């Protein structure tokens, strides 16, 4: 049994997660193709592909080489955005193959090609996972002296896609008036650039899909335009009416919508990014902030951005941290205060000591987190994904049936062809693929601007189902600031010995104790219970009543906090803490929504009862981190549970809950465990509203996408002809604006 578990654990450890930027996707069918290609790679267990962000998240066995994954995507006809760099490595030529093998084994490296004669290695890597500087650093730390001598910049997929479509659209718009005004051979010649340059994006997509035994929007547009164009060649030879103008209008109109869609995607996807900042070192030299290292000192003046995470070494100033926290009021920063990258100095002068390399700065981690949140797949979108997988084949079948029916009715192949082509041009699978990701992308970006960091996009769906909220007390519901109200001392100087020990603790209660100069020679913290140490040669325990009594001969009055000296009752301490502004309003808001509210705290003091009584909620006190986790598990049997906390002892409960929410003023571990990070407790009600509005937006987008196709396809097929019918060119225009409407509506 033990052997099987060990093997399972080893297998689990081997799994790794990778993110890739995908190029060339522009409809739901593209998503299915890329997803299928990734899942066909042996060892890939999960693959989530997102159309709005042109990205993929992959979970795979540790033995799978990234090169195989990239090859699979490119073989399917799509691109993976990679960066390239040339590294100079100071090794003997015969050792270069070993260096190459080492580089290829690093996370994020796709392939490495060595040049022993020049002592260089050309590396292709995934910029979402590593960087040229990081690769060089790992080489150096492994005993090879390496430096970057040439580095490629990550390609902006959205921007490149937009520029490409703009050029194709311009060609169509410029030539279309002349095509409409001419006839015969001249019209044929003028339509060629539109058909085979502007429209090549669709024709290539059609071929790519066909080779992969798939069908998508490109299939529909390419077939529709090519049927019109090539049949017109035949009609031209016979001296009959041609449709070169209709084919050109179809491609141009589709490109209008697709270019607008690309513009919206580009604008939305670039709203959250790490700002480019130039840093000024103390010696006056200027460098890109991304090149700063820990230990360097930089100078920041009024109107300049904070270039790195660090602390104030000298000076003071008012700093606007709204880009990071969402808090609009500038904060006064003095010596020793923390500074965050991207914040702006409103006024003052500061010398900052850099503590964190750029890759690990708070804002960079937030941006990476947001990009991960964009990949969320909600339950409603999965229904749309299934529909889009069979959508195009169904439309092709409807088009063929439409042609057959109209040919039987009219005995006119040309008229029947126009009805069939209109069906192809009107159908829009893209809107189905964009409905969820565009809504989530917009909401996540807007939340970030308010200081709410959505780390897991699916939590926006989960929060709408929450009907029980568990709140940590200290630092969450209360301010975390304690005041000592009363001290009963049973052993002389017990309180001052406790003070000396508390100064070693990071717990909020420790701040309530006055300074003490007594010598502490040993210290140990028992999270959620108390602390132990040796003070002036005495064994001292400070903590909760149950914890202290289990380790001490206690025969005195109890307090909120108790002190044990050398195994005997030393002192009893009564505490008081303040409830945060907005806590009462939040609880009232949750109750109005019919949500059960509970306070779970490790604090056993009477203060906990007072807080719970004031707020009118259920109380569970004296809880260890494990107890909180068990409470969540038990409650999940009947409820959807959201847990809010700020401390290390809340991390387990956050992970266990359906939605874990961390308060940003809390510990880094708590923030890492939470699905969402909020600035203060008052933002929890805003989070619920955000979840509701996101769900509504997704439903509206999907309703539009399904409703549009349910209406347009019958109109294009001629069911209401001659009263109402969409000719191919106008069917294409209507189709192209379906995705634009979904994207635009997501912004409203």
Short mmCIF file of N, CA and C in Angstrom, two decimals, residues 274-275 277 289 305-310 323-324 339-344 352 356-358 361-364:
data_model
loop_
_atom_site.label_atom_id
_atom_site.label_comp_id
_atom_site.label_asym_id
_atom_site.label_seq_id
_atom_site.Cartn_x
_atom_site.Cartn_y
_atom_site.Cartn_z
N UNK A 274 2.96 45.31 -17.19
CA UNK A 274 4.00 45.90 -16.36
C UNK A 274 4.55 47.12 -17.09
N UNK A 275 4.55 48.30 -16.46
CA UNK A 275 5.02 49.49 -17.14
C UNK A 275 6.53 49.45 -17.41
N UNK A 277 9.88 51.15 -17.21
CA UNK A 277 10.40 52.22 -16.35
C UNK A 277 11.92 52.31 -16.49
N UNK A 289 14.53 49.32 -15.69
CA UNK A 289 14.20 48.78 -14.36
C UNK A 289 14.28 47.26 -14.32
N UNK A 305 8.18 57.12 -11.59
CA UNK A 305 7.66 55.82 -11.16
C UNK A 305 8.65 55.09 -10.27
N UNK A 306 8.13 54.32 -9.34
CA UNK A 306 8.98 53.45 -8.53
C UNK A 306 9.46 52.32 -9.44
N UNK A 307 10.77 52.15 -9.64
CA UNK A 307 11.26 51.19 -10.63
C UNK A 307 11.37 49.75 -10.16
N UNK A 308 11.29 49.53 -8.84
CA UNK A 308 11.49 48.17 -8.32
C UNK A 308 10.84 48.02 -6.96
N UNK A 309 10.61 46.77 -6.55
CA UNK A 309 10.17 46.53 -5.18
C UNK A 309 11.36 46.73 -4.25
N UNK A 310 11.13 47.42 -3.16
CA UNK A 310 12.23 47.67 -2.23
C UNK A 310 11.76 48.42 -1.00
N UNK A 323 -2.05 51.89 -8.99
CA UNK A 323 -1.84 50.90 -10.05
C UNK A 323 -1.71 49.50 -9.46
N UNK A 324 -1.29 49.42 -8.20
CA UNK A 324 -1.07 48.13 -7.54
C UNK A 324 -2.22 47.77 -6.60
N UNK A 339 8.17 49.81 -0.85
CA UNK A 339 7.83 50.46 -2.12
C UNK A 339 7.54 49.38 -3.15
N UNK A 340 6.55 49.64 -4.03
CA UNK A 340 6.13 48.65 -5.02
C UNK A 340 6.32 49.18 -6.44
N UNK A 341 6.81 48.34 -7.31
CA UNK A 341 7.06 48.69 -8.71
C UNK A 341 5.80 49.25 -9.37
N UNK A 342 5.98 50.32 -10.15
CA UNK A 342 4.86 50.89 -10.90
C UNK A 342 4.14 51.99 -10.18
N UNK A 343 4.31 52.08 -8.84
CA UNK A 343 3.71 53.18 -8.09
C UNK A 343 4.38 54.48 -8.53
N UNK A 344 3.72 55.63 -8.28
CA UNK A 344 4.29 56.90 -8.73
C UNK A 344 4.51 57.85 -7.56
N UNK A 352 15.81 54.46 -2.85
CA UNK A 352 15.24 53.14 -2.63
C UNK A 352 16.30 52.06 -2.69
N UNK A 356 14.05 43.15 -4.54
CA UNK A 356 13.49 42.06 -5.35
C UNK A 356 13.80 42.23 -6.83
N UNK A 357 14.35 41.20 -7.50
CA UNK A 357 14.55 41.27 -8.95
C UNK A 357 13.20 41.44 -9.65
N UNK A 358 13.24 41.99 -10.86
CA UNK A 358 12.01 42.31 -11.58
C UNK A 358 11.08 41.10 -11.73
N UNK A 361 8.85 40.79 -8.75
CA UNK A 361 8.17 41.96 -8.18
C UNK A 361 6.69 41.68 -8.03
N UNK A 362 6.07 42.42 -7.13
CA UNK A 362 4.65 42.19 -6.83
C UNK A 362 3.79 42.43 -8.07
N UNK A 363 4.03 43.55 -8.78
CA UNK A 363 3.18 43.88 -9.93
C UNK A 363 3.36 42.86 -11.05
N UNK A 364 4.59 42.34 -11.22
CA UNK A 364 4.82 41.33 -12.25
C UNK A 364 4.08 40.04 -11.91
#
